[in-house]
PDB file of C-alpha atoms in Angstrom:
ATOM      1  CA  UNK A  20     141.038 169.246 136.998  1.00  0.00           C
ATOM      2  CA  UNK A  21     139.637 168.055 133.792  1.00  0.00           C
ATOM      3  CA  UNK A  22     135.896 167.727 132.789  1.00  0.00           C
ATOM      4  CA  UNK A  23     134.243 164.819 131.951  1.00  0.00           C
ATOM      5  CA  UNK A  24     133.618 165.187 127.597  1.00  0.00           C
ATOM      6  CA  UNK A  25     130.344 165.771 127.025  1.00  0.00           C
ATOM      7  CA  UNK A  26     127.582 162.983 125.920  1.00  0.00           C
ATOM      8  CA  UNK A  27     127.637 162.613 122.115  1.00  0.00           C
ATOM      9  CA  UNK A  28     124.123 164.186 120.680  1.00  0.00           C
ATOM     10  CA  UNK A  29     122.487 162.098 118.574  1.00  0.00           C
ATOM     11  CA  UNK A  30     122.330 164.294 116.030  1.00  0.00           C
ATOM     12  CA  UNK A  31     125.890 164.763 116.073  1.00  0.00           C
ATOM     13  CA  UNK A  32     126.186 161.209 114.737  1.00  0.00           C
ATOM     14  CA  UNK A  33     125.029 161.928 110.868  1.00  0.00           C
ATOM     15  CA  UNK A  34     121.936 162.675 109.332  1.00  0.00           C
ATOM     16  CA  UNK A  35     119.277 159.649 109.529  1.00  0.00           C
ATOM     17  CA  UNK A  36     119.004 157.507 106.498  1.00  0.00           C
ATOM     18  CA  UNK A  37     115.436 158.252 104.484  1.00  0.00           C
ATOM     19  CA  UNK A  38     114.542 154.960 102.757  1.00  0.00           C
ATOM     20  CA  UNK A  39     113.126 153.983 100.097  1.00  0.00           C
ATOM     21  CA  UNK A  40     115.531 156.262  97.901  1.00  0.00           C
ATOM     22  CA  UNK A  41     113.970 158.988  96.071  1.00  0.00           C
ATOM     23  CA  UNK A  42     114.570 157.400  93.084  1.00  0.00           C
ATOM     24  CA  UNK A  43     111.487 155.501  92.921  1.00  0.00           C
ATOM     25  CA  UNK A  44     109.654 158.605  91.969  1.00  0.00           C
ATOM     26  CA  UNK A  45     111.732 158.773  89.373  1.00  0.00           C
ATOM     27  CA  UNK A  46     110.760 155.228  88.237  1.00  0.00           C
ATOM     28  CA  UNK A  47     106.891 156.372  88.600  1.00  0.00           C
ATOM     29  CA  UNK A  48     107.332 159.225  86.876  1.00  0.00           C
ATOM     30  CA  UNK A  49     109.334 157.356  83.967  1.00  0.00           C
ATOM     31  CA  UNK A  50     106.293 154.789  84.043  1.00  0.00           C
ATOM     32  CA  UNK A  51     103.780 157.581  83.615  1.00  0.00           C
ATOM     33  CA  UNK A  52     105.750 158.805  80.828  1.00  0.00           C
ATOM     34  CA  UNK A  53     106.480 155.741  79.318  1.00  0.00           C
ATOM     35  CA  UNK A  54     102.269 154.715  79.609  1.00  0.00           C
ATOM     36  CA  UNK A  55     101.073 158.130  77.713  1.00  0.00           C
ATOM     37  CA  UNK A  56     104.108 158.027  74.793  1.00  0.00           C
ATOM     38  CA  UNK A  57     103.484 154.209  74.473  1.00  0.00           C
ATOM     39  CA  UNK A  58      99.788 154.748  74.529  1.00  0.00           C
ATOM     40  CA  UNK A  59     100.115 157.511  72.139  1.00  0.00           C
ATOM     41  CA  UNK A  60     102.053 155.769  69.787  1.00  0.00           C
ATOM     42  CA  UNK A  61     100.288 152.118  69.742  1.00  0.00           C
ATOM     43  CA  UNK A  62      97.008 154.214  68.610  1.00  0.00           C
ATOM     44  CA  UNK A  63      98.762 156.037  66.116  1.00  0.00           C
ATOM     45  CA  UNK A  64     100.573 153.249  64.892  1.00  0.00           C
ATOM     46  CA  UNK A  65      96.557 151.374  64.299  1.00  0.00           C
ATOM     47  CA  UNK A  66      95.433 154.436  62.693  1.00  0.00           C
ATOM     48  CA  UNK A  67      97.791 154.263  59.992  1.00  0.00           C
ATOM     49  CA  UNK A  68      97.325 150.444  59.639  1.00  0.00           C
ATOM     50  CA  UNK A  69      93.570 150.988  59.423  1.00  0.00           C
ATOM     51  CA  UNK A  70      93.658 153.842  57.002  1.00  0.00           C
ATOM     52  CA  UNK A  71      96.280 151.413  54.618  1.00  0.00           C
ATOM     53  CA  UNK A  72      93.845 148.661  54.799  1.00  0.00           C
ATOM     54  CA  UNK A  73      90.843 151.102  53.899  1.00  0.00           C
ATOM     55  CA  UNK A  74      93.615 152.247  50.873  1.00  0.00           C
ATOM     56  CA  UNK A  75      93.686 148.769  49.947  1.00  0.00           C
ATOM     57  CA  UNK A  76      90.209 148.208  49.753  1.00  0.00           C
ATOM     58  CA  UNK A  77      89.390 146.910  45.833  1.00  0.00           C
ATOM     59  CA  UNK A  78      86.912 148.768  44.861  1.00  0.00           C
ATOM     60  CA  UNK A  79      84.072 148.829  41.882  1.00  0.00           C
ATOM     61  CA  UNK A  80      81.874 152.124  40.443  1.00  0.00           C
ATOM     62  CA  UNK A  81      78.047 152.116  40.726  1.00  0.00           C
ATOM     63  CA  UNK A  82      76.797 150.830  38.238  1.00  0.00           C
ATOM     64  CA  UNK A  83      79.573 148.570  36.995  1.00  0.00           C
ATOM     65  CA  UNK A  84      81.268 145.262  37.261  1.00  0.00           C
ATOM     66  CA  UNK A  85      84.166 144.422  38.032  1.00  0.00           C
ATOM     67  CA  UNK A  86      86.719 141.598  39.314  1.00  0.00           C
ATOM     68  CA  UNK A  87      88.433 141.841  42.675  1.00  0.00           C
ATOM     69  CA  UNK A  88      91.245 139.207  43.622  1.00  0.00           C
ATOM     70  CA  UNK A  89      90.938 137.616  47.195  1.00  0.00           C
ATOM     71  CA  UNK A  90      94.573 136.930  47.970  1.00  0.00           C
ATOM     72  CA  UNK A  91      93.054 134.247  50.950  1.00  0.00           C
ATOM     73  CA  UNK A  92      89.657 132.424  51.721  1.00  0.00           C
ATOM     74  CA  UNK A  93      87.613 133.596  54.707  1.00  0.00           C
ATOM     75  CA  UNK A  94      85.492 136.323  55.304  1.00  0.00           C
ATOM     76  CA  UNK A  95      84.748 139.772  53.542  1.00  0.00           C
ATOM     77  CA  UNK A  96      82.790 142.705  54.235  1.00  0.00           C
ATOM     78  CA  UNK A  97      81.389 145.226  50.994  1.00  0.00           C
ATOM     79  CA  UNK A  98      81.140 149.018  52.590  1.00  0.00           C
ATOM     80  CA  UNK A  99      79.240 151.482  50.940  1.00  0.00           C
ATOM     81  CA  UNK A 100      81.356 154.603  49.737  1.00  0.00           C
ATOM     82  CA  UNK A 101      79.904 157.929  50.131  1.00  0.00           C
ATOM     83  CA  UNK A 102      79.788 161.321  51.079  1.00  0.00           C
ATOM     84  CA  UNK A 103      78.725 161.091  54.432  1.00  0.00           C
ATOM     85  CA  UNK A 104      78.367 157.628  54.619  1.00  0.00           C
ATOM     86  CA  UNK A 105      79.934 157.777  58.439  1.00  0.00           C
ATOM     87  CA  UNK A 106      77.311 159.516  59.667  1.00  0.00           C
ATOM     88  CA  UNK A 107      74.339 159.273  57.179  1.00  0.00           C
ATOM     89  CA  UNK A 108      72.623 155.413  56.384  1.00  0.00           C
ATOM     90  CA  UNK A 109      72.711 154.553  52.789  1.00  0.00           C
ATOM     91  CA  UNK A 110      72.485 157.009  49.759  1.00  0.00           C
ATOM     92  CA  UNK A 111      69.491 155.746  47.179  1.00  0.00           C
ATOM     93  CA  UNK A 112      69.666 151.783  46.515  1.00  0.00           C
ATOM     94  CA  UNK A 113      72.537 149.453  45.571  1.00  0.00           C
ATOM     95  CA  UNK A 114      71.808 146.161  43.967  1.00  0.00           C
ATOM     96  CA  UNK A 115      74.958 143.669  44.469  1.00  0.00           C
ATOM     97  CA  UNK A 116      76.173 140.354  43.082  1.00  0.00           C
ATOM     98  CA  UNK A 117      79.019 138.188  43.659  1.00  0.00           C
ATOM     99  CA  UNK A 118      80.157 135.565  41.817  1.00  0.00           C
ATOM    100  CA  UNK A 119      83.353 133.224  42.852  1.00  0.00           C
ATOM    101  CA  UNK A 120      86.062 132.340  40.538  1.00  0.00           C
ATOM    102  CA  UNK A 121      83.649 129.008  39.287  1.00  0.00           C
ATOM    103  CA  UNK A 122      80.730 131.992  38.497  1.00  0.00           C
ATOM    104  CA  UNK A 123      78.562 130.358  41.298  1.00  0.00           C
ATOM    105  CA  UNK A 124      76.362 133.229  43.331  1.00  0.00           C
ATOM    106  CA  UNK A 125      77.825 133.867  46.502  1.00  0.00           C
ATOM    107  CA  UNK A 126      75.533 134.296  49.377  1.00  0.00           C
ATOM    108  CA  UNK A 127      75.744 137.765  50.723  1.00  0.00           C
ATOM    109  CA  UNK A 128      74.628 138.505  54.280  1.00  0.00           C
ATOM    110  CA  UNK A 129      73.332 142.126  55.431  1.00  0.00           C
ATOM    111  CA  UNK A 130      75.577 143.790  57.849  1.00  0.00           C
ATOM    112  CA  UNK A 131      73.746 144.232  61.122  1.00  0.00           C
ATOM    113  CA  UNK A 132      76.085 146.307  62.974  1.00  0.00           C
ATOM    114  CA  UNK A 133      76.850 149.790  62.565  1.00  0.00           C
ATOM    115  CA  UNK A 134      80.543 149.951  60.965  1.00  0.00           C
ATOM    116  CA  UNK A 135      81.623 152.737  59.280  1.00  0.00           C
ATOM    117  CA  UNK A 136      85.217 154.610  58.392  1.00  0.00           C
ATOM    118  CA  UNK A 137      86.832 158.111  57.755  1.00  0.00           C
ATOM    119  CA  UNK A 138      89.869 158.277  56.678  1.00  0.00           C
ATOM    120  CA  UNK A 139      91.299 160.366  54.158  1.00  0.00           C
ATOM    121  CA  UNK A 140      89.370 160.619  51.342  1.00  0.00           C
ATOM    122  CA  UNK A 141      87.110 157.396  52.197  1.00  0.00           C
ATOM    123  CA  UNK A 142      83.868 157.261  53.740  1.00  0.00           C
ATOM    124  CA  UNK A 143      82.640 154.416  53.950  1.00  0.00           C
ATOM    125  CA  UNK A 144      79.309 152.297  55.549  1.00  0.00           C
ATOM    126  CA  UNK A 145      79.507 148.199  56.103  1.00  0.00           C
ATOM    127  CA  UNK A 146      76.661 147.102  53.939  1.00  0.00           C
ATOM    128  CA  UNK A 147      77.300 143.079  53.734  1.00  0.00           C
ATOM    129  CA  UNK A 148      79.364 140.285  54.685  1.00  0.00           C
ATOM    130  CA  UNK A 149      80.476 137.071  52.687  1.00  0.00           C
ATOM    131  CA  UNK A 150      82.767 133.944  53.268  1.00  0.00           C
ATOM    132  CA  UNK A 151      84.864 133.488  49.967  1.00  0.00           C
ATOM    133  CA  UNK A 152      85.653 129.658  50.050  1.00  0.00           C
ATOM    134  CA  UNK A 153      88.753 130.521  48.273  1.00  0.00           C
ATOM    135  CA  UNK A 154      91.135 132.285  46.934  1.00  0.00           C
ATOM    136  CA  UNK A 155      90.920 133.944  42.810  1.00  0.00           C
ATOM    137  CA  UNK A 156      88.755 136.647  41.660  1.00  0.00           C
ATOM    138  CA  UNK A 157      85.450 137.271  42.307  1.00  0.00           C
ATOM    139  CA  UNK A 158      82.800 139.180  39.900  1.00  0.00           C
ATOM    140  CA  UNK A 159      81.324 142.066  41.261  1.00  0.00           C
ATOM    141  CA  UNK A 160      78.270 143.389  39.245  1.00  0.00           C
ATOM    142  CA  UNK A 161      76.581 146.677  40.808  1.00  0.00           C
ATOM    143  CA  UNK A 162      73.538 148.699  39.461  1.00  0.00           C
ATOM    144  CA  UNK A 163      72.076 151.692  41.203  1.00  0.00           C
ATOM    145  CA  UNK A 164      73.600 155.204  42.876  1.00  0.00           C
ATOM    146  CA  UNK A 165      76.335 156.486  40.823  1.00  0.00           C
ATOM    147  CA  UNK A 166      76.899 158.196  43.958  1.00  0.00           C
ATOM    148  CA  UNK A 167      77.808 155.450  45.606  1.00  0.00           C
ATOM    149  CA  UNK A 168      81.417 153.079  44.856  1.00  0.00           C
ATOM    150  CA  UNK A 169      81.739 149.122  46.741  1.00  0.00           C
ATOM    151  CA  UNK A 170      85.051 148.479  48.057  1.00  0.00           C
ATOM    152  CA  UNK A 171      85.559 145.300  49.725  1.00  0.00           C
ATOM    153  CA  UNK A 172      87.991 144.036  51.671  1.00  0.00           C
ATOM    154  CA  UNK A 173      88.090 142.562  55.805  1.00  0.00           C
ATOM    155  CA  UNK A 174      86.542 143.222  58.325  1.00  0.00           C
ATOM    156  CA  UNK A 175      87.732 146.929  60.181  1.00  0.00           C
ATOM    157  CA  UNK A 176      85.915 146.111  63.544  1.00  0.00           C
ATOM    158  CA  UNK A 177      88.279 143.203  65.317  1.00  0.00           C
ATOM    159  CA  UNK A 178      91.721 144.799  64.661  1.00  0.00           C
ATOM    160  CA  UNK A 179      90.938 148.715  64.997  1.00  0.00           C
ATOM    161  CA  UNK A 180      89.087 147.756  68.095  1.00  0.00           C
ATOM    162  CA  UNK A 181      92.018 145.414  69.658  1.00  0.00           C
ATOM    163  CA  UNK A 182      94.159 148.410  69.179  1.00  0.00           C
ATOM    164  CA  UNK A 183      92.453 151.063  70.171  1.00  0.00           C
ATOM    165  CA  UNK A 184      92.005 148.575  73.150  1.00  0.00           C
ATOM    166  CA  UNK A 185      95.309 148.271  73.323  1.00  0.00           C
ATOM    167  CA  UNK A 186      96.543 151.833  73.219  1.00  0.00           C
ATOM    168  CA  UNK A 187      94.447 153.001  76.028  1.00  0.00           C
ATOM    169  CA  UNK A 188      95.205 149.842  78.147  1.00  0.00           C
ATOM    170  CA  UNK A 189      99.058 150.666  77.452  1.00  0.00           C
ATOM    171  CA  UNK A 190      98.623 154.347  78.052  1.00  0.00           C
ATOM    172  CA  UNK A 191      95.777 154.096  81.740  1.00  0.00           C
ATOM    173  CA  UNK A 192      97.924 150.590  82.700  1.00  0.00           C
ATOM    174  CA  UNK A 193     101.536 152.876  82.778  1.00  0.00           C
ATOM    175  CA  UNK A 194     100.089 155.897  84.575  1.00  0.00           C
ATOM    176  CA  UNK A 195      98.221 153.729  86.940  1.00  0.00           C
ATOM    177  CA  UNK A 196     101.231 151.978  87.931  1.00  0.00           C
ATOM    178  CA  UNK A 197     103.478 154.725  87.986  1.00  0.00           C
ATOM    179  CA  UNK A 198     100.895 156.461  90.412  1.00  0.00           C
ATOM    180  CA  UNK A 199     100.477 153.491  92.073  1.00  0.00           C
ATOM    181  CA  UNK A 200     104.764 153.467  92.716  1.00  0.00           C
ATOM    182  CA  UNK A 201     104.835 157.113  93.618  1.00  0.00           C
ATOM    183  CA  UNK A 202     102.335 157.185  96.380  1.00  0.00           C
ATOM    184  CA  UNK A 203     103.610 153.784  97.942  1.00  0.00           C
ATOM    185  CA  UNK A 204     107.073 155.311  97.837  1.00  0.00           C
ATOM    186  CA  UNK A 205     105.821 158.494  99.603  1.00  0.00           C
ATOM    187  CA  UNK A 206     103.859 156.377 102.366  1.00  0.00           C
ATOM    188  CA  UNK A 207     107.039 154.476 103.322  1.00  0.00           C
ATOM    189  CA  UNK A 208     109.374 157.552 103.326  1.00  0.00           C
ATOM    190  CA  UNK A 209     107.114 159.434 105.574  1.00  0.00           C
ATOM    191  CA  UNK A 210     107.049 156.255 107.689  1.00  0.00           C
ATOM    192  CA  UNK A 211     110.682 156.821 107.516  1.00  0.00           C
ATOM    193  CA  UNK A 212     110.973 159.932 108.376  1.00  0.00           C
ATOM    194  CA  UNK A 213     108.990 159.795 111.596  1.00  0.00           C
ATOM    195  CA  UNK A 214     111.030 156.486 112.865  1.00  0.00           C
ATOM    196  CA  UNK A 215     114.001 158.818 112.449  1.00  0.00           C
ATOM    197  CA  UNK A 216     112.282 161.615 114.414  1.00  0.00           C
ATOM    198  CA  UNK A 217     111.581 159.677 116.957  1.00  0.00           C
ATOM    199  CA  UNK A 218     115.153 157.875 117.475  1.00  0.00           C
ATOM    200  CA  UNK A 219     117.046 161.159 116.851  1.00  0.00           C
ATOM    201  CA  UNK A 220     114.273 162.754 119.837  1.00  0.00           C
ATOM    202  CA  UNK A 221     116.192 159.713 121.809  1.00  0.00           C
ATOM    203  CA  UNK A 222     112.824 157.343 122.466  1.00  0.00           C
TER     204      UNK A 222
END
């Protein structure tokens, strides 16, 4: 006499599916990854735009005179170059005059905030601002520490700061997200996992 076949196990029936697939931790990872290199390379890509600009500067010998060419109107800031001059204030006393391509005096305005540069061999110390009303070359006449050489060019502070800004908002924004995918992923797979548990226990 035959047997009745046994009842199917549910275990017998295949391995329960895990979801979501691993591969979102691969994704977070890749996000982490892709947050530090991006990071990394959006702050060195403003320190060698910086330190070009700073290269750029026009500058004039204490004492001297010279004429620097403003390629645009708007404003200027003269820095103060120096050994030390990034972490020292001002070596002995510069006198300063500007003159715009008419030879009218151009109002210069004492720099407030604390702005200073090291890069390569420049050292340099924001001393004064001016607005050139336009373009042409301006006369530069110093007198005072032969120590000390003007350079003038734009203002460092807005566009080293927006990209240092930048790079670290790149580099914290990727890892936080990719942690952020990671340990959702790991909540719902656990979730997972238990539902199976329970179903393959026959609940």
């Amino acid at each position: 006499m035959s047997q009745p076949p046994f009842p199917t196990s549910p275990t017998s029936l295949g391995s329960p599916v895990i979801t979501p697939s691993g591969r979102w931790f691969a994704l977070g990872g890749a996000l982490i990854a892709l947050g530090v290199i991006g990071g990394i390379a959006l702050g060195a890509f403003g320190f060698l735009q910086t330190s070009g600009r700073i290269d750029d500067f026009q500058r004039v010998g204490v004492p001297g005179s010279g004429v620097v060419n403003l390629a645009e109107s708007g404003g200027y800031t003269v820095y103060f170059e120096y050994p030390g001059a990034s972490s020292e204030g001002a070596s002995g006393t510069v006198n300063l005059r500007v003159l715009d391509p008419h030879g009218k005096h151009v109002e210069l305005r004492k720099y407030d905030a604390s702005i200073t540069y090291s890069f390569g061999s420049h050292e340099g110390r924001a001393g004064f601002s001016f607005e050139a009303a336009e373009p042409g070359g301006y006369r530069v006449t110093t007198a005072g520490s032969s120590e000390v050489t003007v350079a003038i060019g734009q203002g460092l502070g807005s566009s080293f700061v927006g990209t240092l800004l930048g790079a670290l908002a790149l580099g914290f924004g990727g890892v936080a997200l990719g942690v952020l995918v990671i340990v959702v992923m790991a909540v719902k797979r656990s979730a997972s996992k238990r539902n199976a548990a329970v179903g393959g226990l026959g609940y």
